[in-house]
mmCIF file of C-alpha atoms in Angstrom:
data_model
loop_
_atom_site.group_PDB
_atom_site.id
_atom_site.type_symbol
_atom_site.label_atom_id
_atom_site.label_comp_id
_atom_site.label_asym_id
_atom_site.label_seq_id
_atom_site.Cartn_x
_atom_site.Cartn_y
_atom_site.Cartn_z
ATOM 1 C CA MET A 8 0.000 0.000 0.000
ATOM 2 C CA THR A 9 1.467 3.274 -1.085
ATOM 3 C CA THR A 10 0.926 6.367 0.990
ATOM 4 C CA ALA A 11 1.105 9.709 -0.786
ATOM 5 C CA PHE A 12 2.586 12.621 1.005
ATOM 6 C CA ILE A 13 2.505 16.253 -0.012
ATOM 7 C CA THR A 14 6.042 17.474 -0.428
ATOM 8 C CA LEU A 15 6.740 21.156 -0.488
ATOM 9 C CA GLY A 16 9.950 22.479 -1.927
ATOM 10 C CA LEU A 17 11.353 26.000 -1.965
ATOM 11 C CA PHE A 18 9.782 26.824 -5.332
ATOM 12 C CA ASP A 19 6.413 25.436 -4.187
ATOM 13 C CA ILE A 20 6.434 27.794 -1.206
ATOM 14 C CA LEU A 21 7.512 30.657 -3.451
ATOM 15 C CA ASP A 22 4.695 29.793 -5.865
ATOM 16 C CA ILE A 23 2.120 29.885 -3.061
ATOM 17 C CA LEU A 24 3.433 33.208 -1.750
ATOM 18 C CA LEU A 25 3.347 34.781 -5.206
ATOM 19 C CA VAL A 26 -0.225 33.621 -5.800
ATOM 20 C CA ALA A 27 -1.248 34.927 -2.362
ATOM 21 C CA PHE A 28 0.424 38.266 -3.093
ATOM 22 C CA LEU A 29 -1.308 38.500 -6.472
ATOM 23 C CA LEU A 30 -4.719 37.745 -4.954
ATOM 24 C CA TYR A 31 -4.093 40.326 -2.237
ATOM 25 C CA GLN A 32 -3.211 42.982 -4.821
ATOM 26 C CA ILE A 33 -6.332 42.143 -6.816
ATOM 27 C CA TYR A 34 -8.439 42.438 -3.667
ATOM 28 C CA MET A 35 -6.901 45.814 -2.756
ATOM 29 C CA LEU A 36 -7.508 47.017 -6.309
ATOM 30 C CA ILE A 37 -11.228 46.209 -6.352
ATOM 31 C CA LYS A 38 -11.989 46.691 -2.641
ATOM 32 C CA GLY A 39 -14.817 49.146 -2.124
ATOM 33 C CA THR A 40 -15.967 49.010 -5.746
ATOM 34 C CA VAL A 41 -18.859 47.200 -7.405
ATOM 35 C CA ALA A 42 -16.268 44.881 -8.963
ATOM 36 C CA ILE A 43 -15.812 43.075 -5.632
ATOM 37 C CA ASN A 44 -19.369 41.736 -5.870
ATOM 38 C CA ILE A 45 -18.738 40.507 -9.412
ATOM 39 C CA PHE A 46 -15.494 38.864 -8.294
ATOM 40 C CA VAL A 47 -17.269 37.049 -5.441
ATOM 41 C CA GLY A 48 -19.996 35.882 -7.817
ATOM 42 C CA LEU A 49 -17.463 34.529 -10.312
ATOM 43 C CA SER A 50 -15.570 32.768 -7.522
ATOM 44 C CA LEU A 51 -18.750 31.056 -6.321
ATOM 45 C CA PHE A 52 -19.561 30.056 -9.906
ATOM 46 C CA TYR A 53 -16.093 28.498 -10.250
ATOM 47 C CA LEU A 54 -16.447 26.603 -6.950
ATOM 48 C CA MET A 55 -19.849 25.295 -8.051
ATOM 49 C CA TRP A 56 -18.292 24.049 -11.309
ATOM 50 C CA LEU A 57 -15.578 22.205 -9.376
ATOM 51 C CA LEU A 58 -18.216 20.620 -7.114
ATOM 52 C CA VAL A 59 -20.312 19.498 -10.089
ATOM 53 C CA ARG A 60 -17.264 17.916 -11.704
ATOM 54 C CA ALA A 61 -16.340 16.138 -8.468
ATOM 55 C CA LEU A 62 -19.872 14.665 -8.280
ATOM 56 C CA ASN A 63 -19.623 13.475 -11.920
ATOM 57 C CA MET A 64 -22.754 15.364 -12.978
ATOM 58 C CA GLU A 65 -21.893 15.225 -16.654
ATOM 59 C CA LEU A 66 -24.738 17.290 -18.136
ATOM 60 C CA LEU A 67 -24.509 20.200 -15.708
ATOM 61 C CA SER A 68 -20.720 20.010 -15.748
ATOM 62 C CA GLY A 69 -20.721 20.288 -19.543
ATOM 63 C CA ILE A 70 -23.018 23.330 -19.492
ATOM 64 C CA LEU A 71 -20.987 25.124 -16.845
ATOM 65 C CA GLY A 72 -17.793 24.115 -18.609
ATOM 66 C CA GLN A 73 -18.876 26.040 -21.695
ATOM 67 C CA PHE A 74 -19.020 29.198 -19.594
ATOM 68 C CA MET A 75 -15.683 28.435 -17.950
ATOM 69 C CA GLY A 76 -14.139 28.025 -21.388
ATOM 70 C CA VAL A 77 -14.610 31.716 -22.065
ATOM 71 C CA GLY A 78 -13.917 32.701 -18.466
ATOM 72 C CA VAL A 79 -10.683 34.578 -19.201
ATOM 73 C CA ILE A 80 -12.334 36.686 -21.905
ATOM 74 C CA ALA A 81 -15.263 37.393 -19.587
ATOM 75 C CA LEU A 82 -12.890 38.487 -16.830
ATOM 76 C CA ILE A 83 -11.090 40.868 -19.177
ATOM 77 C CA VAL A 84 -14.372 42.405 -20.297
ATOM 78 C CA VAL A 85 -15.857 42.726 -16.809
ATOM 79 C CA PHE A 86 -12.711 43.954 -15.066
ATOM 80 C CA GLN A 87 -11.337 46.090 -17.897
ATOM 81 C CA PRO A 88 -11.085 49.313 -15.809
ATOM 82 C CA GLU A 89 -9.430 47.512 -12.889
ATOM 83 C CA ILE A 90 -6.988 45.636 -15.160
ATOM 84 C CA ARG A 91 -6.068 48.873 -16.931
ATOM 85 C CA ARG A 92 -5.526 50.613 -13.579
ATOM 86 C CA PHE A 93 -3.385 47.715 -12.327
ATOM 87 C CA PHE A 94 -1.043 47.784 -15.329
ATOM 88 C CA LEU A 95 -0.847 51.570 -15.262
ATOM 89 C CA LEU A 96 0.250 51.540 -11.625
ATOM 90 C CA LEU A 97 2.595 48.616 -12.240
ATOM 91 C CA GLY A 98 4.194 50.331 -15.218
ATOM 92 C CA THR A 99 4.574 53.573 -13.284
ATOM 93 C CA LYS A 100 6.129 51.953 -10.224
ATOM 94 C CA TYR A 101 8.629 49.925 -12.228
ATOM 95 C CA ASN A 102 9.158 52.347 -15.107
ATOM 96 C CA LEU A 103 12.676 51.383 -16.172
ATOM 97 C CA SER A 104 12.801 54.009 -18.902
ATOM 98 C CA GLN A 105 12.465 56.675 -16.220
ATOM 99 C CA LYS A 106 14.918 55.041 -13.820
ATOM 100 C CA PHE A 107 17.711 54.449 -16.310
ATOM 101 C CA THR A 108 17.854 57.798 -18.055
ATOM 102 C CA LEU A 109 21.138 59.686 -18.412
ATOM 103 C CA ASN A 110 19.874 62.257 -15.925
ATOM 104 C CA ASN A 111 19.433 59.565 -13.290
ATOM 105 C CA TRP A 112 22.796 57.949 -14.007
ATOM 106 C CA PHE A 113 24.770 61.181 -13.923
ATOM 107 C CA ALA A 114 22.427 63.234 -11.690
ATOM 108 C CA LEU A 115 22.028 65.968 -14.284
ATOM 109 C CA ASP A 116 19.436 68.712 -13.853
ATOM 110 C CA GLU A 117 17.759 67.077 -10.895
ATOM 111 C CA ARG A 118 15.481 69.394 -9.004
ATOM 112 C CA GLY A 119 12.147 69.471 -7.316
ATOM 113 C CA ILE A 120 9.223 71.796 -7.868
ATOM 114 C CA PRO A 121 10.566 75.334 -7.364
ATOM 115 C CA ASP A 122 9.563 76.862 -4.058
ATOM 116 C CA ILE A 123 8.142 79.911 -5.806
ATOM 117 C CA GLU A 124 5.612 77.698 -7.597
ATOM 118 C CA ILE A 125 4.637 75.938 -4.380
ATOM 119 C CA ARG A 126 4.133 79.332 -2.701
ATOM 120 C CA SER A 127 1.983 80.507 -5.609
ATOM 121 C CA VAL A 128 -0.254 77.430 -5.529
ATOM 122 C CA VAL A 129 -0.583 77.466 -1.728
ATOM 123 C CA SER A 130 -1.378 81.183 -1.742
ATOM 124 C CA ALA A 131 -3.991 80.718 -4.462
ATOM 125 C CA CYS A 132 -5.603 77.835 -2.555
ATOM 126 C CA GLU A 133 -5.670 79.936 0.614
ATOM 127 C CA HIS A 134 -7.462 82.781 -1.152
ATOM 128 C CA MET A 135 -9.904 80.447 -2.925
ATOM 129 C CA SER A 136 -10.616 78.714 0.393
ATOM 130 C CA LYS A 137 -11.543 82.035 2.021
ATOM 131 C CA THR A 138 -13.782 83.042 -0.894
ATOM 132 C CA LYS A 139 -15.209 79.493 -1.264
ATOM 133 C CA THR A 140 -14.087 79.217 -4.853
ATOM 134 C CA GLY A 141 -14.100 75.621 -6.051
ATOM 135 C CA ALA A 142 -10.790 74.352 -7.456
ATOM 136 C CA LEU A 143 -9.315 71.118 -8.774
ATOM 137 C CA ILE A 144 -5.543 71.055 -9.374
ATOM 138 C CA VAL A 145 -3.785 67.931 -10.690
ATOM 139 C CA ILE A 146 -0.020 67.711 -10.117
ATOM 140 C CA ALA A 147 1.696 65.419 -12.614
ATOM 141 C CA LYS A 148 4.455 63.138 -11.415
ATOM 142 C CA ASN A 149 6.010 60.396 -13.586
ATOM 143 C CA MET A 150 3.072 59.536 -15.819
ATOM 144 C CA ASP A 151 2.296 61.524 -18.946
ATOM 145 C CA LEU A 152 -1.087 63.229 -18.503
ATOM 146 C CA GLN A 153 -1.361 64.569 -22.055
ATOM 147 C CA SER A 154 -4.421 62.423 -22.791
ATOM 148 C CA TYR A 155 -6.236 64.068 -19.875
ATOM 149 C CA ALA A 156 -4.967 67.521 -20.863
ATOM 150 C CA ASP A 157 -6.379 67.025 -24.354
ATOM 151 C CA THR A 158 -9.899 66.878 -22.875
ATOM 152 C CA GLY A 159 -9.583 70.532 -21.859
ATOM 153 C CA GLN A 160 -8.007 73.764 -23.054
ATOM 154 C CA ILE A 161 -4.236 73.603 -23.565
ATOM 155 C CA LEU A 162 -2.494 76.595 -21.934
ATOM 156 C CA LYS A 163 1.177 75.769 -21.217
ATOM 157 C CA ALA A 164 1.384 78.849 -19.001
ATOM 158 C CA ARG A 165 3.658 79.574 -16.072
ATOM 159 C CA VAL A 166 2.212 78.803 -12.662
ATOM 160 C CA SER A 167 1.066 81.894 -10.774
ATOM 161 C CA LYS A 168 -1.392 82.780 -8.036
ATOM 162 C CA ASN A 169 -3.310 85.236 -10.219
ATOM 163 C CA LEU A 170 -3.646 82.802 -13.108
ATOM 164 C CA LEU A 171 -5.042 80.022 -10.908
ATOM 165 C CA GLU A 172 -7.538 82.379 -9.267
ATOM 166 C CA THR A 173 -8.592 83.680 -12.690
ATOM 167 C CA ILE A 174 -9.109 80.175 -14.080
ATOM 168 C CA PHE A 175 -11.285 79.046 -11.161
ATOM 169 C CA PHE A 176 -13.255 82.311 -10.878
ATOM 170 C CA LYS A 177 -16.898 81.247 -11.125
ATOM 171 C CA ASN A 178 -17.602 83.390 -14.206
ATOM 172 C CA SER A 179 -14.502 82.212 -16.044
ATOM 173 C CA PRO A 180 -15.125 79.929 -19.056
ATOM 174 C CA LEU A 181 -12.325 77.661 -17.796
ATOM 175 C CA HIS A 182 -13.456 77.219 -14.196
ATOM 176 C CA ASP A 183 -15.501 74.049 -14.762
ATOM 177 C CA GLY A 184 -13.009 71.184 -14.693
ATOM 178 C CA ALA A 185 -9.468 70.510 -13.557
ATOM 179 C CA VAL A 186 -6.152 72.244 -14.048
ATOM 180 C CA ILE A 187 -3.171 70.025 -14.847
ATOM 181 C CA TRP A 188 0.157 71.268 -13.460
ATOM 182 C CA SER A 189 3.100 69.612 -15.175
ATOM 183 C CA ASN A 190 6.765 70.509 -15.778
ATOM 184 C CA SER A 191 6.483 73.920 -14.101
ATOM 185 C CA ARG A 192 3.571 74.812 -16.368
ATOM 186 C CA ILE A 193 -0.182 74.861 -16.189
ATOM 187 C CA LEU A 194 -0.503 72.420 -19.047
ATOM 188 C CA ALA A 195 -4.272 72.677 -19.456
ATOM 189 C CA ALA A 196 -7.500 73.831 -17.815
ATOM 190 C CA ARG A 197 -11.125 72.674 -17.936
ATOM 191 C CA CYS A 198 -9.936 69.046 -18.083
ATOM 192 C CA ILE A 199 -12.201 66.050 -17.528
ATOM 193 C CA LEU A 200 -11.021 63.517 -14.940
ATOM 194 C CA PRO A 201 -12.121 59.901 -14.359
ATOM 195 C CA VAL A 202 -14.589 59.590 -11.485
ATOM 196 C CA THR A 203 -13.964 56.852 -8.927
ATOM 197 C CA ASP A 204 -16.559 54.124 -8.413
ATOM 198 C CA ASP A 205 -15.470 53.487 -4.820
ATOM 199 C CA THR A 206 -18.635 52.988 -2.765
ATOM 200 C CA ASN A 207 -16.889 53.736 0.553
ATOM 201 C CA ILE A 208 -16.464 57.443 -0.122
ATOM 202 C CA PRO A 209 -18.527 59.563 2.321
ATOM 203 C CA GLY A 210 -21.599 61.223 0.861
ATOM 204 C CA SER A 211 -20.336 64.594 2.072
ATOM 205 C CA LEU A 212 -17.696 64.546 -0.679
ATOM 206 C CA GLY A 213 -19.013 65.753 -4.007
ATOM 207 C CA LEU A 214 -18.180 65.102 -7.636
ATOM 208 C CA ARG A 215 -15.034 67.255 -7.503
ATOM 209 C CA HIS A 216 -13.544 65.057 -4.773
ATOM 210 C CA ARG A 217 -14.649 61.843 -6.474
ATOM 211 C CA ALA A 218 -12.925 62.987 -9.662
ATOM 212 C CA ALA A 219 -9.777 63.789 -7.679
ATOM 213 C CA ILE A 220 -9.761 60.336 -6.082
ATOM 214 C CA GLY A 221 -10.430 58.685 -9.434
ATOM 215 C CA MET A 222 -7.521 60.557 -11.023
ATOM 216 C CA THR A 223 -5.069 59.428 -8.330
ATOM 217 C CA GLN A 224 -6.314 55.851 -8.671
ATOM 218 C CA ALA A 225 -5.795 55.871 -12.441
ATOM 219 C CA THR A 226 -2.447 57.709 -12.395
ATOM 220 C CA ASP A 227 0.400 58.527 -10.007
ATOM 221 C CA SER A 228 -0.574 62.205 -9.886
ATOM 222 C CA HIS A 229 -1.497 64.094 -6.724
ATOM 223 C CA VAL A 230 -4.529 66.382 -6.580
ATOM 224 C CA ILE A 231 -5.524 69.459 -4.591
ATOM 225 C CA THR A 232 -9.189 70.365 -4.200
ATOM 226 C CA VAL A 233 -10.934 73.380 -2.725
ATOM 227 C CA SER A 234 -14.571 72.860 -1.822
ATOM 228 C CA GLU A 235 -17.018 75.380 -3.226
ATOM 229 C CA GLU A 236 -19.508 74.665 -0.417
ATOM 230 C CA THR A 237 -17.212 74.770 2.630
ATOM 231 C CA GLY A 238 -13.933 76.219 1.388
ATOM 232 C CA ASN A 239 -12.068 73.220 2.818
ATOM 233 C CA ILE A 240 -8.787 72.247 1.174
ATOM 234 C CA SER A 241 -8.112 68.555 0.517
ATOM 235 C CA TYR A 242 -5.029 66.694 -0.694
ATOM 236 C CA ILE A 243 -5.408 63.398 -2.545
ATOM 237 C CA MET A 244 -2.782 60.826 -3.499
ATOM 238 C CA GLY A 245 -3.000 57.122 -4.307
ATOM 239 C CA GLY A 246 -6.775 57.146 -3.864
ATOM 240 C CA ASN A 247 -6.438 58.416 -0.267
ATOM 241 C CA ILE A 248 -7.818 61.799 0.689
ATOM 242 C CA LYS A 249 -6.779 64.153 3.484
ATOM 243 C CA VAL A 250 -9.621 66.584 4.119
ATOM 244 C CA ARG A 251 -9.764 69.947 5.859
ATOM 245 C CA ILE A 252 -6.032 70.536 5.787
ATOM 246 C CA THR A 253 -4.399 73.897 6.504
ATOM 247 C CA THR A 254 -2.273 75.810 4.030
ATOM 248 C CA ASN A 255 0.808 74.975 6.098
ATOM 249 C CA GLU A 256 -0.039 71.275 5.825
ATOM 250 C CA LEU A 257 -0.573 71.690 2.081
ATOM 251 C CA ARG A 258 2.874 73.248 1.722
ATOM 252 C CA THR A 259 4.393 70.407 3.758
ATOM 253 C CA PHE A 260 2.728 67.778 1.558
ATOM 254 C CA LEU A 261 3.919 69.450 -1.649
ATOM 255 C CA GLU A 262 7.466 69.911 -0.415
ATOM 256 C CA GLY A 263 7.630 66.355 0.911
ATOM 257 C CA ASP A 264 6.131 64.656 -2.147
ATOM 258 C CA PHE A 265 7.895 66.635 -4.855
ATOM 259 C CA SER A 266 11.143 67.888 -3.297
ATOM 260 C CA SER A 267 13.280 65.196 -4.981
ATOM 261 C CA PHE A 268 11.110 64.702 -8.048
ATOM 262 C CA ILE A 269 12.721 65.328 -11.427
ATOM 263 C CA ILE A 270 10.764 67.674 -13.676
#
């Protein structure tokens, strides 16, 4: 009588850890969205198919097997936004073309956002907060945001307090939408941003904040918002939002996040 034992080698353990890590990343990606319900439903469907096969129920197993045969295509169709977001974040985090440029090798022209620009943006946000002027400012990091800029009005203007206040003035034709700040320029205004589908966002946050969260989920950019209703300033990065921050905190965030960033 032969007894079978499960033997685990180093690569087996590594395989299990990699699969666990991948499942965890998928869960974190779809957590709080409607996609989590679809994922649970598909998982239950798969478990039911395995059970039917184990019970040798040939007819039902054959029917379910036809659906499983196109399961990968169905997953791509259903989770297209989440898959796109995953590869965008993955490509940004491990962007070798950015890490192995001549500037990085020889430390040429490396600088952060100039302090004068940070002061201008903080000062503009402070004034718009006091006057309850709604604002949405996207700060580009490594990813190219040209596709989002193309949805608005291209400006390519120098960053200044007066220009930002003029753009977001309620009677300005450019106030409705987002400003994209990239490479020491206001690249575009009146831009359309992707809105998050996260169901855990408090109802007190409006469409402007949902667009800001959606933008930081889809890209590596950071976003500043000023609420038109309350005048509160918020800072969003990586899908996480810090609400009701002071101008000093805003300056600290900008200096900390972009002080060593190459532009």
